[in-house]
Tab-separated table of C-alpha atoms and ligand atoms in Angstrom:
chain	number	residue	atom	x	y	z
A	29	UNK	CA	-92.845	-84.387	-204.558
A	30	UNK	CA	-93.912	-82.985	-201.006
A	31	UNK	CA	-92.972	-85.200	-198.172
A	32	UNK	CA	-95.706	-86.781	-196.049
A	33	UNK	CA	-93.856	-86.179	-193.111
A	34	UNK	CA	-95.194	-82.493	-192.439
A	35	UNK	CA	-97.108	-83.513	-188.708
A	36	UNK	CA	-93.729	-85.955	-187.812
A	37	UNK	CA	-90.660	-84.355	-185.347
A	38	UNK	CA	-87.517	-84.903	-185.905
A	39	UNK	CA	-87.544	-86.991	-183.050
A	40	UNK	CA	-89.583	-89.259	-184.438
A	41	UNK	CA	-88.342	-89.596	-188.053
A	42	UNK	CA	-85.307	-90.271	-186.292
A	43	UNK	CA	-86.283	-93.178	-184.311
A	44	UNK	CA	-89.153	-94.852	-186.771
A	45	UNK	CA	-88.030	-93.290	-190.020
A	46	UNK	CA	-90.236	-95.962	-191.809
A	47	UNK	CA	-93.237	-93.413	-190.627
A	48	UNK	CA	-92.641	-92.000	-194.124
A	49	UNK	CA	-94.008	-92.621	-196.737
A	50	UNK	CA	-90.686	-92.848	-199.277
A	51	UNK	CA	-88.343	-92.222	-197.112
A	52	UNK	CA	-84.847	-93.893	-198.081
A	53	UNK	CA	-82.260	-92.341	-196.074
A	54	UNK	CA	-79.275	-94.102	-199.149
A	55	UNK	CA	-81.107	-92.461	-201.614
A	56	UNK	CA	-82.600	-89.479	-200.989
A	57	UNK	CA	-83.608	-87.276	-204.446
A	58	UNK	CA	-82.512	-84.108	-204.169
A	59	UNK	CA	-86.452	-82.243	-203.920
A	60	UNK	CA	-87.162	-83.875	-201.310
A	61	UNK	CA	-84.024	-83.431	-199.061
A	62	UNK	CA	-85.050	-79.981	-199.743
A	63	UNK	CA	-88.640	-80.157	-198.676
A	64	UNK	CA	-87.690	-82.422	-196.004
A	65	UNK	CA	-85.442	-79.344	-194.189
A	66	UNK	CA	-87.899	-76.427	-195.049
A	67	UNK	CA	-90.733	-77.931	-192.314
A	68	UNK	CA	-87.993	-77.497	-189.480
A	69	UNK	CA	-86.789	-74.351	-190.310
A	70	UNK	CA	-87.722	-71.470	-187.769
A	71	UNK	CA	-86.936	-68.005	-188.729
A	72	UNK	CA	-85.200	-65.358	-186.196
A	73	UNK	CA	-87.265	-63.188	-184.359
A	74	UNK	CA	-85.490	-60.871	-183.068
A	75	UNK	CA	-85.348	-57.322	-184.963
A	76	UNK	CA	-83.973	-53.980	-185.130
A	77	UNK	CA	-83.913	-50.587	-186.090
A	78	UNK	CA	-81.169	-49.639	-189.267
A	79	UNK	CA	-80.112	-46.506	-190.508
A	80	UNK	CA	-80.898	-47.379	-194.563
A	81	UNK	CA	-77.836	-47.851	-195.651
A	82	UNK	CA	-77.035	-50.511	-193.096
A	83	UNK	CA	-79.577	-52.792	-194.156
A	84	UNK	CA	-78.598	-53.900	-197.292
A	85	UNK	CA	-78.692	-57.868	-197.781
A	86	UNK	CA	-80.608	-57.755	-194.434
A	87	UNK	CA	-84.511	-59.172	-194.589
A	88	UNK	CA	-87.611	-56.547	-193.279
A	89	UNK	CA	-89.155	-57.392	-190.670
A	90	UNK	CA	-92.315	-54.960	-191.532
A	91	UNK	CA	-94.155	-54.288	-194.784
A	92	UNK	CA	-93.542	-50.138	-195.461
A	93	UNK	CA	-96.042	-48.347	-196.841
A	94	UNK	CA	-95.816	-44.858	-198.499
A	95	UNK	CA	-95.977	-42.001	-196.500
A	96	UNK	CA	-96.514	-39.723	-199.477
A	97	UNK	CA	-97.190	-40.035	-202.816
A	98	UNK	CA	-94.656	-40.200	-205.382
A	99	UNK	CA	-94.165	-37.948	-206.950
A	100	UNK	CA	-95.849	-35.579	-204.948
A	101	UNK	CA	-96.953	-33.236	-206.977
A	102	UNK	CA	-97.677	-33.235	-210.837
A	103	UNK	CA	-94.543	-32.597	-213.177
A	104	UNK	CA	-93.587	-32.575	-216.364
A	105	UNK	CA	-91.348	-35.836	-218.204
A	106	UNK	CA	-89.619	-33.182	-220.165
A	107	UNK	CA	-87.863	-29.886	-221.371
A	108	UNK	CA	-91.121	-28.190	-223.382
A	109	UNK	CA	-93.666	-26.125	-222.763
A	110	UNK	CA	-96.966	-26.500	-220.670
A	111	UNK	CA	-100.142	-25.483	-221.728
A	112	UNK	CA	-104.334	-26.578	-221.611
A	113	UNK	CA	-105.054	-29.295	-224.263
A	114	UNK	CA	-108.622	-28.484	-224.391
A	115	UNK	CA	-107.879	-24.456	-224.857
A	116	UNK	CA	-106.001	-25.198	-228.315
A	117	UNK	CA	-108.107	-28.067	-229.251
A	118	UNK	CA	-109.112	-27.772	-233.229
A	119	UNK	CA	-106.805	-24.758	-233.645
A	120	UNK	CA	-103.872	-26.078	-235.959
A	121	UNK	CA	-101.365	-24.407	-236.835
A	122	UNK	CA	-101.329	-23.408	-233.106
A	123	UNK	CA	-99.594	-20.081	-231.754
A	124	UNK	CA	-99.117	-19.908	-227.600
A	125	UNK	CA	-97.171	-17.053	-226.203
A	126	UNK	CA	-95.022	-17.895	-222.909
A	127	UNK	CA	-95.572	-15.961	-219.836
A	128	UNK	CA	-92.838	-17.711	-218.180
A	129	UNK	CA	-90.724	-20.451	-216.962
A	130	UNK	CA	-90.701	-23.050	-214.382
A	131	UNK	CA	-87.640	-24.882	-213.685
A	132	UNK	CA	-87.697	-28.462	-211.754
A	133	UNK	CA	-88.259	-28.266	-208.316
A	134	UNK	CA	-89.983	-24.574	-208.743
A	135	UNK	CA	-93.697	-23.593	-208.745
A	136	UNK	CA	-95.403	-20.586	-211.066
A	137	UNK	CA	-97.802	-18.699	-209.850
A	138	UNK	CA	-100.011	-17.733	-212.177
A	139	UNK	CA	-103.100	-19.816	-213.595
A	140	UNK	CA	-102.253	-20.175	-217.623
A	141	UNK	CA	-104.704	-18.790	-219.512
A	142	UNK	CA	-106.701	-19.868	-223.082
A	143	UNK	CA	-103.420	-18.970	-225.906
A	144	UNK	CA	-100.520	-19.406	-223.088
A	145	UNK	CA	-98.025	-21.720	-222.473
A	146	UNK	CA	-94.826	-21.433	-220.142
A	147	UNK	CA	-91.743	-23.000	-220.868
A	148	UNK	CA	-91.250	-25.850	-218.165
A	149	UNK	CA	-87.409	-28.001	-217.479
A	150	UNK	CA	-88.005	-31.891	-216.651
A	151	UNK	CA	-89.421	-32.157	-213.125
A	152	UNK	CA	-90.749	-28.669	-213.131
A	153	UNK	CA	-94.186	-28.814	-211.219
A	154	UNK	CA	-96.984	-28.373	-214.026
A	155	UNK	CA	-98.608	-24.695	-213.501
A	156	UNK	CA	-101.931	-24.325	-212.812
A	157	UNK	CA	-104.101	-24.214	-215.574
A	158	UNK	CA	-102.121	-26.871	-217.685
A	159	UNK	CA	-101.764	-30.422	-218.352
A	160	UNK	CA	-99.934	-31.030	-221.384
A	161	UNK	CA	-96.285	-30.393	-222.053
A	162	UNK	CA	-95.205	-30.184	-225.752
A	163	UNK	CA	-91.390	-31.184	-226.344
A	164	UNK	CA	-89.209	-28.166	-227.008
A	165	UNK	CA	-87.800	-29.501	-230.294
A	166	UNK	CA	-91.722	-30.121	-231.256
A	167	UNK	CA	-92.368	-26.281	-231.909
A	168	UNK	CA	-91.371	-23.332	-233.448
A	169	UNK	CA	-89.467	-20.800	-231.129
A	170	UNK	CA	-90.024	-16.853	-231.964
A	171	UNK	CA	-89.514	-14.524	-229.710
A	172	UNK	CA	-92.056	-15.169	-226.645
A	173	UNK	CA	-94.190	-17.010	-228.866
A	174	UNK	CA	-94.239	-20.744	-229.870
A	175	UNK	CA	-96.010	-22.366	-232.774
A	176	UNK	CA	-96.780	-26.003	-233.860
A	177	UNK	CA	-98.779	-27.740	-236.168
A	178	UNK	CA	-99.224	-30.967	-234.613
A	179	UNK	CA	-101.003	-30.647	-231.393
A	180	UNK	CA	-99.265	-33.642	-228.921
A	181	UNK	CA	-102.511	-35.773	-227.809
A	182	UNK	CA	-103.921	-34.033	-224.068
A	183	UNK	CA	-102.217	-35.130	-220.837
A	184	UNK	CA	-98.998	-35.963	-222.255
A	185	UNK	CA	-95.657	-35.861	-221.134
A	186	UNK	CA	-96.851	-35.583	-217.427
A	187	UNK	CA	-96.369	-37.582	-214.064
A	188	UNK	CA	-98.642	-37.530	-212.139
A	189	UNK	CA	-98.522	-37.118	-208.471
A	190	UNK	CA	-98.892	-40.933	-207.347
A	191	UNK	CA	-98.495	-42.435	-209.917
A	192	UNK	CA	-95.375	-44.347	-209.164
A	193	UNK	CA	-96.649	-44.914	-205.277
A	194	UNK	CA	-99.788	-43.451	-203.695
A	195	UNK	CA	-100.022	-42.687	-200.205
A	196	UNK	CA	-100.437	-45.536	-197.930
A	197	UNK	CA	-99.547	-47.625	-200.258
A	198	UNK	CA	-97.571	-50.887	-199.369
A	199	UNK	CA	-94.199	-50.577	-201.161
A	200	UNK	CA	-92.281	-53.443	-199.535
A	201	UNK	CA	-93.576	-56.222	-197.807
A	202	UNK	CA	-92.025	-57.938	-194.446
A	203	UNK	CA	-89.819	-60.783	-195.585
A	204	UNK	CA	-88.439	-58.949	-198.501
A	205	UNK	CA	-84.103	-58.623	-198.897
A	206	UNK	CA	-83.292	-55.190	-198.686
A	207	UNK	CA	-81.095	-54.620	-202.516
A	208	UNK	CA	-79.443	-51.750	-203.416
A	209	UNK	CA	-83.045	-50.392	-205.102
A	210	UNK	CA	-84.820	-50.809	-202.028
A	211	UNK	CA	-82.374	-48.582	-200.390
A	212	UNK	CA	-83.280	-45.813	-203.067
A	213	UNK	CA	-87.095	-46.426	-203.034
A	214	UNK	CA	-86.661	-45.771	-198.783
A	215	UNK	CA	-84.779	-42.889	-199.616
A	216	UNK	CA	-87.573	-41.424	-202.148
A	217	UNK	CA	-90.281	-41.827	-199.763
A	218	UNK	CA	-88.057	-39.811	-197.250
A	219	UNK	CA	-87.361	-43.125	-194.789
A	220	UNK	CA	-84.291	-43.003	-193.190
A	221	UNK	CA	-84.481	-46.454	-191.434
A	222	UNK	CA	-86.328	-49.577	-191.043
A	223	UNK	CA	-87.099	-52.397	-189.149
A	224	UNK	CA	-85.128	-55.598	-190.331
A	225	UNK	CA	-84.482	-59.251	-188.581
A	226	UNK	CA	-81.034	-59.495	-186.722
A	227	UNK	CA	-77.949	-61.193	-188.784
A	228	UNK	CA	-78.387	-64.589	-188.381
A	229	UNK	CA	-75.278	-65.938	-186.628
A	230	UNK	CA	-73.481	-69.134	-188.566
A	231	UNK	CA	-70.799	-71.332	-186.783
A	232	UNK	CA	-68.744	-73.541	-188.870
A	233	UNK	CA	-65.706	-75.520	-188.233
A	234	UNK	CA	-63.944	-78.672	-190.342
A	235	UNK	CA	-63.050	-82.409	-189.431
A	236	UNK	CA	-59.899	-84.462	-190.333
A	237	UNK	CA	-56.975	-85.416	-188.839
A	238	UNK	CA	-55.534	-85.027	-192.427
A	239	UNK	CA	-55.916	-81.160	-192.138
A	240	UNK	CA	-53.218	-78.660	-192.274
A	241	UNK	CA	-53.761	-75.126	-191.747
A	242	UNK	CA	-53.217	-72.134	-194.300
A	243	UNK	CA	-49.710	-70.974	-192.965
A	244	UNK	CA	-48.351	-74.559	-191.670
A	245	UNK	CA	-45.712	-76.458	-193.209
A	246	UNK	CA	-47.390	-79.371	-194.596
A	247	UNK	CA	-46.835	-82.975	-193.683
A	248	UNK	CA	-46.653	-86.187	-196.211
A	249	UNK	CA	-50.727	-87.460	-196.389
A	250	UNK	CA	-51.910	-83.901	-194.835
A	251	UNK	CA	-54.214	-81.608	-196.957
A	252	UNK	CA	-54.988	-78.007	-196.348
A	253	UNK	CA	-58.024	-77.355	-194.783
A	254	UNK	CA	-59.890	-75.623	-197.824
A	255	UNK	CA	-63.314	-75.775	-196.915
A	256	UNK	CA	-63.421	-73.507	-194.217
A	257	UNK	CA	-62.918	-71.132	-196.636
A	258	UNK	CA	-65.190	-71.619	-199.148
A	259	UNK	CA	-67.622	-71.635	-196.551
A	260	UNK	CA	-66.604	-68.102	-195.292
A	261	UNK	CA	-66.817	-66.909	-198.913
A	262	UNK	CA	-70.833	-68.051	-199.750
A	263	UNK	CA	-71.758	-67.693	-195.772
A	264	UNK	CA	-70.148	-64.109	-196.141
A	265	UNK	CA	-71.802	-63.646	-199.578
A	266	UNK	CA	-75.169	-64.349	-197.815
A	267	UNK	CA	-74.590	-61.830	-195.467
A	268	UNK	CA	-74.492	-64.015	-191.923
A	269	UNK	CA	-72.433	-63.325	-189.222
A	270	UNK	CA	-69.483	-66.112	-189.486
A	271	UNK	CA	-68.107	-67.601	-186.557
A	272	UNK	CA	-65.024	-69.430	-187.604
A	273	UNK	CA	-64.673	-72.571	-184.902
A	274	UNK	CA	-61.425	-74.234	-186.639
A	275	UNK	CA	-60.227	-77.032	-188.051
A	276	UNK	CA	-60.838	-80.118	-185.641
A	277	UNK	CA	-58.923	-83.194	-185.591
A	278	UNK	CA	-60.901	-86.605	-185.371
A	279	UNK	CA	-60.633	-86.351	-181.653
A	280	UNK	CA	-64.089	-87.157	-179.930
A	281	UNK	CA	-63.583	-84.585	-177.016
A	282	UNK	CA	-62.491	-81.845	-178.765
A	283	UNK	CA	-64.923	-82.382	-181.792
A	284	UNK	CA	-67.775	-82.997	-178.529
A	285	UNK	CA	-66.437	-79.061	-176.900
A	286	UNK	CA	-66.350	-77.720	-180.692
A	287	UNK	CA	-70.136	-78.963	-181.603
A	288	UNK	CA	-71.230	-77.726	-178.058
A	289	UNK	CA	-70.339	-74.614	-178.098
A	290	UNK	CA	-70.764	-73.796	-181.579
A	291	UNK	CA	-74.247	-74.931	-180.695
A	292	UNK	CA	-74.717	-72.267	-177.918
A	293	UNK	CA	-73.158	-69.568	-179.793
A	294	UNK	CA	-75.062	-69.602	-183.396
A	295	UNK	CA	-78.343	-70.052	-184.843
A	296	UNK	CA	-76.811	-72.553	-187.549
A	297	UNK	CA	-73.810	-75.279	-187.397
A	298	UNK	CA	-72.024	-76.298	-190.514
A	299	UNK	CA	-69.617	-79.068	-190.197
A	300	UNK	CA	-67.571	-80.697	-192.984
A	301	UNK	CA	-66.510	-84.070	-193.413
A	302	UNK	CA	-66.499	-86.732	-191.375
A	303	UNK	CA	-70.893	-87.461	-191.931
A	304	UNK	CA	-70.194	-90.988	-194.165
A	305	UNK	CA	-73.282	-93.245	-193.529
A	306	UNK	CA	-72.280	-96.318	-192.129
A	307	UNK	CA	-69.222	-95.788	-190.954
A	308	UNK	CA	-68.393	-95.694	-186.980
A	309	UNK	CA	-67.048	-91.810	-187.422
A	310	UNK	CA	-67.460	-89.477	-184.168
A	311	UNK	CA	-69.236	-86.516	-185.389
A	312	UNK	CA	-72.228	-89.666	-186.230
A	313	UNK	CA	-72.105	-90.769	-182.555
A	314	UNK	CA	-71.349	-87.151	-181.398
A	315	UNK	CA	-74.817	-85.763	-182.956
A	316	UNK	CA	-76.935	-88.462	-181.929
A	317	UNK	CA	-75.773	-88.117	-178.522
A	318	UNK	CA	-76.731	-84.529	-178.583
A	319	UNK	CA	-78.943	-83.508	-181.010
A	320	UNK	CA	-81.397	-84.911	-183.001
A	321	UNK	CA	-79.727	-85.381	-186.492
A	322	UNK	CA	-80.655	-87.539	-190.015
A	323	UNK	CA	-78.502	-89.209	-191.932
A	324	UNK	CA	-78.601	-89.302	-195.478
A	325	UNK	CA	-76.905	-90.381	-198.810
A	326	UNK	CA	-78.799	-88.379	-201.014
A	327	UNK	CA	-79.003	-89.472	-205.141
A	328	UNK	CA	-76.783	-87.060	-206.038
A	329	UNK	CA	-72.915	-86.451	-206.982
A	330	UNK	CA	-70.953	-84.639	-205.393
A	331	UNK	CA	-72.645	-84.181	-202.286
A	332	UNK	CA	-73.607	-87.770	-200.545
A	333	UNK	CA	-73.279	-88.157	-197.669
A	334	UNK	CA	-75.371	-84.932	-195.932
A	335	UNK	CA	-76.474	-84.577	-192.174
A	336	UNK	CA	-79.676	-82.333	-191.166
A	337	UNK	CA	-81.014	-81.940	-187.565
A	338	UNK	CA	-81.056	-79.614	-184.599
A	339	UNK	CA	-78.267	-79.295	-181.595
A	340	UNK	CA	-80.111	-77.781	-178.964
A	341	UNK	CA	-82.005	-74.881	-180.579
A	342	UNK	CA	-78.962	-74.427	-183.641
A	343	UNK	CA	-79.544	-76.033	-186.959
A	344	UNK	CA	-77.058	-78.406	-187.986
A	345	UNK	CA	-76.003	-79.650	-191.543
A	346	UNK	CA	-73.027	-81.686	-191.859
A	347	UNK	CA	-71.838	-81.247	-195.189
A	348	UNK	CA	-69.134	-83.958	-196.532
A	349	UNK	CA	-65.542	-83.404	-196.731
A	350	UNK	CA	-64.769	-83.114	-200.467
A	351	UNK	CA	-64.458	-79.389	-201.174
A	352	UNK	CA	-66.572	-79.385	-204.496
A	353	UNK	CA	-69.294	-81.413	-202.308
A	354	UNK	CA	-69.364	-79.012	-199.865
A	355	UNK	CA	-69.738	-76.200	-202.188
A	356	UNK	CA	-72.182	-77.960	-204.195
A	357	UNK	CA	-74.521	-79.086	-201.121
A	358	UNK	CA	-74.450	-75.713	-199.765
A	359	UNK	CA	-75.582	-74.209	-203.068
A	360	UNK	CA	-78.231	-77.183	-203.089
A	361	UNK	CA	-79.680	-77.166	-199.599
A	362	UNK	CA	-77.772	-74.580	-197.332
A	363	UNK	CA	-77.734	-71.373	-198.831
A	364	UNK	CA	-81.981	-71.935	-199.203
A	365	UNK	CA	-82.365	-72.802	-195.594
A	366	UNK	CA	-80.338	-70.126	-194.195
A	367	UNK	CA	-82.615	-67.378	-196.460
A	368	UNK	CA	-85.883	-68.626	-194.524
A	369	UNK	CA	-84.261	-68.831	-191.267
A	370	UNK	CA	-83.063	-65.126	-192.101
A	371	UNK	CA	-86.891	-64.061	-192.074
A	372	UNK	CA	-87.503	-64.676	-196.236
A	373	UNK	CA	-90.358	-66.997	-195.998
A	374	UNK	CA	-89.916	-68.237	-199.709
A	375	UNK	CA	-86.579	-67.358	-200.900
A	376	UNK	CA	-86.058	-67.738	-205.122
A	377	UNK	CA	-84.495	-70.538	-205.611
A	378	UNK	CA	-81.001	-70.504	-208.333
A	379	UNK	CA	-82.628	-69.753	-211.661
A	380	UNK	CA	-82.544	-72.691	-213.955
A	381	UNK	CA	-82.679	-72.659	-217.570
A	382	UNK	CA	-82.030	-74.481	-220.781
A	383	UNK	CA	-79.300	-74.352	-222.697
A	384	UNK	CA	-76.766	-76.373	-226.178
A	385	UNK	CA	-74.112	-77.940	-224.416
A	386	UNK	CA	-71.225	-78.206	-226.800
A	387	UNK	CA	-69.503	-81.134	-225.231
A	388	UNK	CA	-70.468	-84.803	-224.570
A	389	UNK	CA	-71.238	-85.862	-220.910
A	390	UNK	CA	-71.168	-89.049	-218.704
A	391	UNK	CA	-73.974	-89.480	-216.860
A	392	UNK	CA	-74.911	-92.363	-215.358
A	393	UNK	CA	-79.040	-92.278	-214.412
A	394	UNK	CA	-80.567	-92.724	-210.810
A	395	UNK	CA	-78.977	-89.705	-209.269
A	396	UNK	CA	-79.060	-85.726	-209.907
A	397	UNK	CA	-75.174	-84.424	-211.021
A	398	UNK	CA	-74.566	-80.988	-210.628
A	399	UNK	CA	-71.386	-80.718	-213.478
A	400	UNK	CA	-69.307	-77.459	-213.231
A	401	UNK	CA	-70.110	-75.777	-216.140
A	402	UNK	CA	-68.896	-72.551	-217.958
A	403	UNK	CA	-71.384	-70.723	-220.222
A	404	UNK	CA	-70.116	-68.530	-222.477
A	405	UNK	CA	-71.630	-66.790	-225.533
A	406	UNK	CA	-71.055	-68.456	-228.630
A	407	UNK	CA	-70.670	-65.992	-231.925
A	408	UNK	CA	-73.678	-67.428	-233.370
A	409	UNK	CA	-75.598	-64.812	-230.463
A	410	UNK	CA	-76.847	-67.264	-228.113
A	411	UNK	CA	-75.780	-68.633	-224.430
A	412	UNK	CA	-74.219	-72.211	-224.500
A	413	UNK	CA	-72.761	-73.966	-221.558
A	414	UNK	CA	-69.579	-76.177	-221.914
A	415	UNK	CA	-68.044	-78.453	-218.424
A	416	UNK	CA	-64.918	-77.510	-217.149
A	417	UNK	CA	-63.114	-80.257	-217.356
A	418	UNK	CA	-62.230	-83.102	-214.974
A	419	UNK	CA	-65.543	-83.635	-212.503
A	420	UNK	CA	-63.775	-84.962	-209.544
A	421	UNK	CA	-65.556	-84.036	-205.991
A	422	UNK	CA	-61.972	-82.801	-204.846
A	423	UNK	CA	-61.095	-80.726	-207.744
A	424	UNK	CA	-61.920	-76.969	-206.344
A	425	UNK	CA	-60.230	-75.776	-209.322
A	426	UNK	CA	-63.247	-76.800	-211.101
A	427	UNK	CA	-65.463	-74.431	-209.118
A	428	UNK	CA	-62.849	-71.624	-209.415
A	429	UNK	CA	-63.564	-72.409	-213.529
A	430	UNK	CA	-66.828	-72.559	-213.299
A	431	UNK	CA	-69.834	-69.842	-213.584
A	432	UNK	CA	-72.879	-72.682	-213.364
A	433	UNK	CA	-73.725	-75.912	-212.564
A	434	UNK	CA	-75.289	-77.764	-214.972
A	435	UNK	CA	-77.996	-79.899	-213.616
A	436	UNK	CA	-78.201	-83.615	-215.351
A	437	UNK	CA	-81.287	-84.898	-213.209
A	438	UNK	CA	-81.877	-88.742	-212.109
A	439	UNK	CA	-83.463	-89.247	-215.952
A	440	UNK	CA	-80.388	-88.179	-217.477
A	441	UNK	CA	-77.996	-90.341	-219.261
A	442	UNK	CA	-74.551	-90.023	-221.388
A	443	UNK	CA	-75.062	-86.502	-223.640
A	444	UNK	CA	-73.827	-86.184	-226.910
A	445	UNK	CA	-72.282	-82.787	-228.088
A	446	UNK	CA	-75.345	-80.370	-229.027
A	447	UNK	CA	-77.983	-81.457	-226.620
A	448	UNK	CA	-79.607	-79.064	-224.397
A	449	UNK	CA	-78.996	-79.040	-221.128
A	450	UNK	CA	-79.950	-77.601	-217.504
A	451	UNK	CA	-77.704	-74.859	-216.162
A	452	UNK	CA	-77.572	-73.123	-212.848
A	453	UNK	CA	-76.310	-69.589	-212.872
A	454	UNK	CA	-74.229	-69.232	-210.230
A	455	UNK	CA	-72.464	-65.843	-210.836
A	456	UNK	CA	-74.046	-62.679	-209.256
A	457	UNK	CA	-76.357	-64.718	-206.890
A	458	UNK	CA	-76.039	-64.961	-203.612
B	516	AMP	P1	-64.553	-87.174	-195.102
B	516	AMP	O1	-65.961	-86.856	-195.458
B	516	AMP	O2	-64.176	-86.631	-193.750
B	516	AMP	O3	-64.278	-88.637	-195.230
B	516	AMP	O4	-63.635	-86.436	-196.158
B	516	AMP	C1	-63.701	-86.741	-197.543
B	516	AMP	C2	-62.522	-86.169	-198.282
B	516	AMP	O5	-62.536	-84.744	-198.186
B	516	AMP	C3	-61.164	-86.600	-197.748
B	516	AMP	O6	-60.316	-86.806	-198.855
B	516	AMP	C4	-60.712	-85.417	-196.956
B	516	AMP	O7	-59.312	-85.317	-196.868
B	516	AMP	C5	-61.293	-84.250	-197.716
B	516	AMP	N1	-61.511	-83.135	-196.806
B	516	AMP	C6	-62.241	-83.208	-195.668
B	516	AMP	N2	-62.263	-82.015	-195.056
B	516	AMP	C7	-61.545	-81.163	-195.839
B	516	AMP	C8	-61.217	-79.788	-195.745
B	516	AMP	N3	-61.634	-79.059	-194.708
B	516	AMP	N4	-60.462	-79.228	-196.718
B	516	AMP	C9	-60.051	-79.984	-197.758
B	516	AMP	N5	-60.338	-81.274	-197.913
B	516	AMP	C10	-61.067	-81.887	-196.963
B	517	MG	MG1	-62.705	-86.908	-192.394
């Protein structure tokens, strides 16, 4: 469902938020959370100039087009022999003698003749006078003659100059994430660098008076700060610059310098915890005093409650504090958002599919769950998805487990064993 809240600012959603159609800010479904942050979202603009190999995970900023074609010149598919189709058309058995060979990368001189062939190596460039290559284990070798009886249909077992890319062609269009292919493609048209969008630069820092660093002796009620490393693991995954601000006690000033500079520094802040609609928590008051921030509980578990908005020109989302929400709500809405604000106007979102889940599930409806989920494949040769184990929004061991989510939306109830089921693939994506 697209929001009807395209032409409205922040600002304004803020202060009247009943200018929307729809718009519950305690129960916000998941799609439209989504939607909802897209409109604000302003790529960089800024771009440079990369060696190739520099660029991977990095966004063009250009569409390239060929400078040549590819290949360049016509060549044979395979070890054989080259020869004119239409010259031994009819003639069966046929008898060719070879004036020569041509080895890949090499030219031959001579135009082939009515009753030649020459004996050509996989990439050799097709001599003139031919274009057919019959495979070597196709014909009968005697001497400096070849015979065969079945004549391989005309224009075979050639590639043609262009026909993978023709000159001028567009190969790669602006907005497209530079993968370890792309690097090879640039490297087959001869391109040594391109023109990509900057690293987008991501400041992040946690909230809690409860947290403990990595390294400190722990107190009775403290917890380790956990998130801010999960965060550096997908932030670093999506290939931002990471600016690690701390962990930040519940104090207003210091969480007010934090947020400020943060603010000035990157192009996005992430916060965790301390975001709970309704309650009178500081990072609430600290973002309306200076940004321009909404507030929602959105129908989903984990991940309620989640903050959106702008602080000064930096996007902000405030994430909550539970480390499997945070992970899951960066997955669900982060990880998106930062793709378009890296320069990919409509980034793929996870791939989805069906699949047997072999264990029962609570589910209450109303809300989307995103379970942590392990598919496997079952002897009888398909993919089936089973949870991990306890769902708790604390339990990171969970996402350690787990290699999907699997998605029970706001329609889904309690799942018996054998029911198919939404999963999220979450391994090898970024
Ligand atoms: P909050 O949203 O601040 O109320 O936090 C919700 C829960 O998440 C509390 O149990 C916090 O202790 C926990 N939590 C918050 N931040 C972190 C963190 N950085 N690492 C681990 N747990 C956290
Ligand atoms: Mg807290």
């Amino acid at each position: 469902m697209p929001p009807n809240n395209m032409h409205q600012s922040l600002s304004q959603i803020i202060s009247t938020p009943s200018c929307i159609d729809d718009y519950d800010p305690n129960s916000m479904p998941v799609a439209q959370a989504r939607l909802f942050i897209k409109q604000f979202l302003s790529p960089v603009m800024e771009a440079e100039i990369l060696p190739i190999r520099e660029t991977i995970g990095r966004i063009l900023a250009t569409d390239i087009s060929s400078p040549a074609n590819v290949p360049n010149y016509d060549n044979s598919a395979m070890d054989g022999y080259a020869f004119n189709a239409e010259a031994i058309h009819m003639e069966t058995p046929t008898a060719l003698i070879i004036i020569g060979t041509v080895f890949a990368g090499k030219s031959f001189d001579h135009k082939v003749q009515r009753g030649e062939c020459v004996r050509i190596m996989t990439g050799g460039m097709m001599p003139s006078g031919t274009d057919t290559v019959i495979m070597q284990e196709s014909v009968k070798l005697e001497g400096d003659n070849i015979t065969f009886t079945v004549a391989p249909k005309g224009k075979v077992n050639v590639r043609y100059a262009g026909e993978d890319l023709k000159l001028g062609q567009t190969v790669l269009t602006a907005g497209h994430m530079m993968r370890a292919a792309d690097l090879g493609l640039m490297a087959s048209l001869g391109i040594g660098q391109v023109r990509v969008y900057r690293k987008l630069k991501v400041a992040f820092f946690s909230t809690g008076d409860e947290l403990a660093g990595v390294g400190e002796a722990i107190k009775i009620g403290q917890v380790y700060d956990s998130n801010r490393y999960t965060l550096y693991g997908m932030l670093n995954d999506i290939g931002v610059t990471v600016i690690d601000m701390g962990a930040i006690a519940d104090k207003p000033e210091l969480l007010e310098q934090t947020l400020l500079a943060a603010s000035k520094q990157a192009d996005v802040v992430i916060t965790s915890g301390g975001v709970s609609v309704g309650e009178a928590d500081y990072m609430k008051l600290l973002l309306a005093k200076h940004g321009q921030v909404v507030f929602w509980k959105i129908a989903m578990k984990p991940g309620r409650p989640l903050a959106y908005g702008k602080i000064g020109n930096a996007h902000y989302f405030g994430l909550p504090g539970n480390p499997v929400a945070v992970m899951v709500t960066f997955y669900q809405f982060v990880r998106e958002a930062m793709l378009v604000l890296m320069g990919q106007p409509n980034p793929a979102a996870l791939p989805i599919f069906n699949v047997i889940c072999t264990e029962k599930i609570k589910k209450k409806t109303g809300r989307t769950e995103f379970q942590r989920g392990i598919l496997f494949s079952d002897p009888d040769g398909t993919w089936k998805v089973k949870p991990t184990g306890a769902q708790g929004s604390a339990i990171l061991s969970s996402m350690s487990l787990a290699n999907c989510f699997i998605v029970l939306d706001e329609t889904v109830a309690n799942l018996e064993a054998g029911e198919v089921v939404q999963v999220q693939v979450l391994t090898g994506i970024i």
